[in-house]
Short mmCIF file of C-alpha atoms in Angstrom, two decimals:
data_model
loop_
_atom_site.label_atom_id
_atom_site.label_comp_id
_atom_site.label_asym_id
_atom_site.label_seq_id
_atom_site.Cartn_x
_atom_site.Cartn_y
_atom_site.Cartn_z
CA MET A 1 -75.44 -12.12 133.82
CA ASN A 2 -72.13 -13.79 134.82
CA SER A 3 -71.52 -11.17 137.53
CA HIS A 4 -74.99 -11.82 138.95
CA THR A 5 -74.35 -15.59 138.91
CA ASP A 6 -70.89 -15.15 140.50
CA GLY A 7 -72.45 -12.93 143.15
CA LYS A 8 -74.98 -15.62 143.99
CA LYS A 9 -72.22 -18.23 144.22
CA ASN A 10 -70.12 -16.02 146.50
CA ASN A 11 -73.15 -15.25 148.68
CA GLY A 12 -73.90 -18.95 148.90
CA LEU A 13 -70.29 -19.67 149.87
CA MET A 14 -70.37 -16.95 152.52
CA LYS A 15 -73.65 -18.33 153.95
CA LEU A 16 -72.13 -21.81 154.09
CA ILE A 17 -69.07 -20.49 155.91
CA ASP A 18 -71.33 -18.42 158.22
CA LYS A 19 -73.30 -21.53 159.10
CA ALA A 20 -70.20 -23.64 159.67
CA THR A 21 -68.37 -21.02 161.73
CA SER A 22 -71.25 -19.31 163.58
CA PRO A 23 -70.58 -21.17 166.84
CA LEU A 24 -66.98 -19.90 166.70
CA LYS A 25 -67.99 -16.28 166.01
CA ILE A 26 -65.24 -15.81 163.40
CA SER A 27 -64.75 -12.23 162.22
CA ILE A 28 -65.81 -11.07 158.76
CA ARG A 29 -62.15 -10.46 157.88
CA ILE A 30 -61.29 -14.13 158.46
CA LYS A 31 -64.36 -15.21 156.52
CA LEU A 32 -63.32 -13.06 153.54
CA ALA A 33 -59.79 -14.45 153.71
CA LEU A 34 -61.20 -17.97 153.77
CA VAL A 35 -63.42 -17.30 150.75
CA LEU A 36 -60.51 -15.77 148.85
CA SER A 37 -58.26 -18.70 149.70
CA ILE A 38 -60.84 -21.25 148.54
CA LEU A 39 -61.56 -19.44 145.27
CA LEU A 40 -57.90 -18.89 144.41
CA SER A 41 -57.03 -22.49 145.34
CA ILE A 42 -59.79 -23.78 143.04
CA LEU A 43 -58.51 -21.50 140.28
CA ALA A 44 -54.95 -22.79 140.75
CA ILE A 45 -56.16 -26.41 140.57
CA VAL A 46 -58.19 -25.78 137.39
CA ILE A 47 -55.25 -24.03 135.71
CA GLY A 48 -52.98 -26.89 136.78
CA ILE A 49 -55.29 -29.48 135.20
CA ILE A 50 -55.43 -27.50 131.94
CA MET A 51 -51.64 -27.11 131.91
CA ILE A 52 -51.10 -30.85 132.48
CA ASP A 53 -53.33 -31.74 129.51
CA HIS A 54 -51.66 -29.15 127.29
CA GLN A 55 -48.18 -30.23 128.38
CA LYS A 56 -49.00 -33.87 127.63
CA MET A 57 -50.03 -33.08 124.04
CA ALA A 58 -47.08 -30.74 123.52
CA MET A 59 -44.63 -33.32 124.88
CA GLU A 60 -46.02 -36.08 122.66
CA ASP A 61 -45.71 -33.83 119.58
CA GLN A 62 -42.20 -32.81 120.59
CA MET A 63 -41.03 -36.38 121.14
CA GLN A 64 -42.51 -37.55 117.83
CA SER A 65 -40.85 -34.67 116.01
CA LEU A 66 -37.52 -35.52 117.63
CA ALA A 67 -37.94 -39.20 116.71
CA GLY A 68 -38.61 -38.25 113.08
CA THR A 69 -35.52 -36.03 112.98
CA ILE A 70 -33.32 -38.78 114.42
CA THR A 71 -34.65 -41.31 111.89
CA LYS A 72 -34.03 -38.94 108.97
CA GLU A 73 -30.47 -38.17 110.13
CA PHE A 74 -29.82 -41.89 110.54
CA SER A 75 -30.96 -42.36 106.94
CA ASN A 76 -28.62 -39.65 105.65
CA ASN A 77 -25.65 -41.18 107.47
CA SER A 78 -26.42 -44.67 106.16
CA LYS A 79 -26.52 -44.07 102.40
CA ILE A 80 -22.76 -44.34 101.61
CA PRO A 81 -22.09 -47.39 103.83
CA LEU A 82 -25.16 -49.09 102.32
CA LEU A 83 -24.04 -48.41 98.74
CA GLN A 84 -20.55 -49.67 99.57
CA ASN A 85 -21.98 -52.66 101.48
CA ASP A 86 -19.79 -51.61 104.40
CA ARG A 87 -21.30 -53.83 107.09
CA LEU A 88 -18.90 -52.75 109.80
CA THR A 89 -19.78 -49.07 109.40
CA MET A 90 -23.52 -49.81 109.20
CA ASN A 91 -23.40 -51.88 112.38
CA LEU A 92 -21.45 -49.11 114.11
CA LEU A 93 -24.08 -46.58 113.01
CA VAL A 94 -26.77 -48.76 114.55
CA GLN A 95 -24.79 -49.20 117.78
CA ASN A 96 -24.22 -45.44 118.06
CA LEU A 97 -27.90 -44.76 117.45
CA MET A 98 -28.83 -47.14 120.26
CA ASN A 99 -27.13 -44.74 122.69
CA TYR A 100 -30.01 -42.27 122.27
CA PRO A 101 -32.44 -42.44 125.22
CA GLY A 102 -35.68 -44.17 124.28
CA ILE A 103 -34.41 -46.03 121.20
CA ILE A 104 -34.75 -49.78 121.57
CA ASN A 105 -34.02 -51.02 118.04
CA ALA A 106 -32.81 -49.83 114.63
CA TYR A 107 -32.33 -51.30 111.15
CA ILE A 108 -30.68 -50.39 107.87
CA LEU A 109 -32.46 -52.06 104.92
CA ASP A 110 -31.60 -52.28 101.24
CA GLU A 111 -34.09 -51.78 98.42
CA LYS A 112 -35.26 -55.40 98.78
CA PHE A 113 -35.98 -54.90 102.50
CA LEU A 114 -33.06 -57.12 103.48
CA ILE A 115 -31.38 -56.16 106.76
CA LYS A 116 -27.93 -54.71 106.15
CA GLY A 117 -27.25 -53.12 109.52
CA HIS A 118 -28.47 -54.24 112.96
CA LYS A 119 -27.21 -54.66 116.53
CA GLU A 120 -27.62 -58.46 116.21
CA LEU A 121 -25.26 -59.61 113.48
CA GLU A 122 -27.12 -62.88 112.94
CA LYS A 123 -30.09 -60.90 111.58
CA VAL A 124 -28.02 -59.27 108.82
CA GLY A 125 -29.03 -60.62 105.42
CA ILE A 126 -32.58 -61.72 106.30
CA GLU A 127 -35.76 -59.93 105.24
CA TYR A 128 -37.12 -57.29 107.61
CA TYR A 129 -40.21 -58.66 109.39
CA GLY A 130 -42.10 -55.34 109.10
CA LYS A 131 -41.86 -55.02 105.31
CA GLU A 132 -45.65 -54.81 104.96
CA ASP A 133 -45.80 -51.98 107.51
CA ILE A 134 -43.51 -49.93 105.27
CA LEU A 135 -45.39 -50.74 102.06
CA ASN A 136 -48.80 -50.02 103.57
CA SER A 137 -47.84 -46.77 105.31
CA THR A 138 -48.76 -43.37 103.90
CA GLY A 139 -47.70 -39.78 104.46
CA HIS A 140 -44.49 -37.83 104.33
CA TYR A 141 -41.21 -39.38 105.41
CA PRO A 142 -39.96 -39.88 108.03
CA ARG A 143 -43.26 -41.39 109.07
CA ILE A 144 -44.76 -43.67 111.66
CA ILE A 145 -45.27 -47.16 110.22
CA LYS A 146 -46.35 -48.85 113.44
CA ASP A 147 -47.91 -47.55 116.65
CA ASP A 148 -48.66 -50.13 119.32
CA ASP A 149 -49.00 -50.08 123.11
CA ASP A 150 -45.28 -50.18 123.86
CA THR A 151 -43.44 -48.81 120.83
CA LEU A 152 -43.47 -46.26 118.05
CA THR A 153 -41.75 -47.30 114.80
CA PHE A 154 -40.45 -44.73 112.30
CA ALA A 155 -39.20 -45.31 108.74
CA SER A 156 -37.24 -43.06 106.42
CA PRO A 157 -36.03 -43.79 102.87
CA ILE A 158 -32.35 -43.82 101.99
CA ILE A 159 -32.02 -41.64 98.89
CA PHE A 160 -28.95 -41.40 96.66
CA LYS A 161 -29.05 -39.12 93.62
CA LYS A 162 -32.87 -39.09 93.68
CA THR A 163 -33.00 -42.89 93.74
CA GLN A 164 -34.33 -44.81 96.72
CA VAL A 165 -31.77 -47.44 97.68
CA GLY A 166 -33.18 -48.57 101.03
CA HIS A 167 -34.79 -47.62 104.33
CA THR A 168 -33.85 -46.95 107.89
CA ILE A 169 -36.11 -48.13 110.70
CA VAL A 170 -35.97 -46.76 114.24
CA ILE A 171 -38.10 -48.11 117.08
CA PHE A 172 -38.77 -45.92 120.11
CA SER A 173 -40.03 -46.98 123.52
CA LYS A 174 -43.30 -45.36 124.59
CA LYS A 175 -42.24 -45.87 128.20
CA PHE A 176 -39.53 -43.27 127.66
CA ILE A 177 -42.03 -40.81 126.20
CA GLN A 178 -44.48 -41.52 129.02
CA GLN A 179 -41.72 -41.00 131.59
CA LYS A 180 -40.96 -37.56 130.13
CA ILE A 181 -44.66 -36.69 130.26
CA LYS A 182 -44.82 -37.91 133.87
CA GLU A 183 -41.86 -35.69 134.80
CA ALA A 184 -43.53 -32.66 133.19
CA ARG A 185 -46.79 -33.47 135.00
CA SER A 186 -44.97 -33.69 138.34
CA ARG A 187 -43.43 -30.26 137.79
CA ILE A 188 -46.85 -28.74 137.09
CA ILE A 189 -48.36 -30.39 140.17
CA LEU A 190 -45.51 -28.99 142.26
CA ILE A 191 -46.08 -25.49 140.85
CA THR A 192 -49.84 -25.77 141.52
CA ALA A 193 -49.28 -26.94 145.09
CA SER A 194 -46.79 -24.11 145.65
CA SER A 195 -49.34 -21.61 144.33
CA ILE A 196 -52.00 -22.90 146.74
CA ILE A 197 -49.58 -22.68 149.67
CA ALA A 198 -48.65 -19.12 148.63
CA VAL A 199 -52.34 -18.16 148.53
CA LEU A 200 -52.87 -19.58 152.00
CA MET A 201 -49.81 -17.78 153.35
CA LEU A 202 -50.97 -14.47 151.86
CA SER A 203 -54.43 -14.90 153.35
CA ILE A 204 -53.04 -15.05 156.90
CA PRO A 205 -52.04 -11.34 157.02
CA LEU A 206 -55.40 -10.44 155.47
CA ALA A 207 -57.23 -12.37 158.18
CA SER A 208 -55.17 -10.99 161.06
CA GLY A 209 -54.43 -7.50 159.80
#
């Protein structure tokens, strides 16, 4: 049934090309090359669209997984300085974390949700503004506690000897994630365009041979 339908489509395409090129009396070889070029170009475009959608989802999953790993590692590194109330080390941990691309903010909190480590020293000692986001969130840690238009906020508990002594909070910029997706999309578009050009180049010998 599909072969019969495809045959009808190809016949229709050939008739359209015949009608458009009849005044030019183009040979059947050129017409076949033109049909092949059109069909393969359409196929390349469709595959490119599918790949872009798949790459977008894969990239989003990959970036979220990486963000969760970074947040968990930050939590592991923060437990001893938090227990020792070593503010200098905690602030240095935050500053080092801020060097990661895409991270725009980070916090170390104690069990009362008071900020113990942050890039802005004047915020140390006050209650974290997103306390309710942590309390109302569900799922396995590290987990997303806030997802808005511009940022993605992850939280991970700080555990010492099976006792939760605080949290780490890491905020990621969605612009960074979107930029990575845009770069991947551009690569796929380039590959698709190259494939179409290759098809057209290969059709020339077929048409003239």
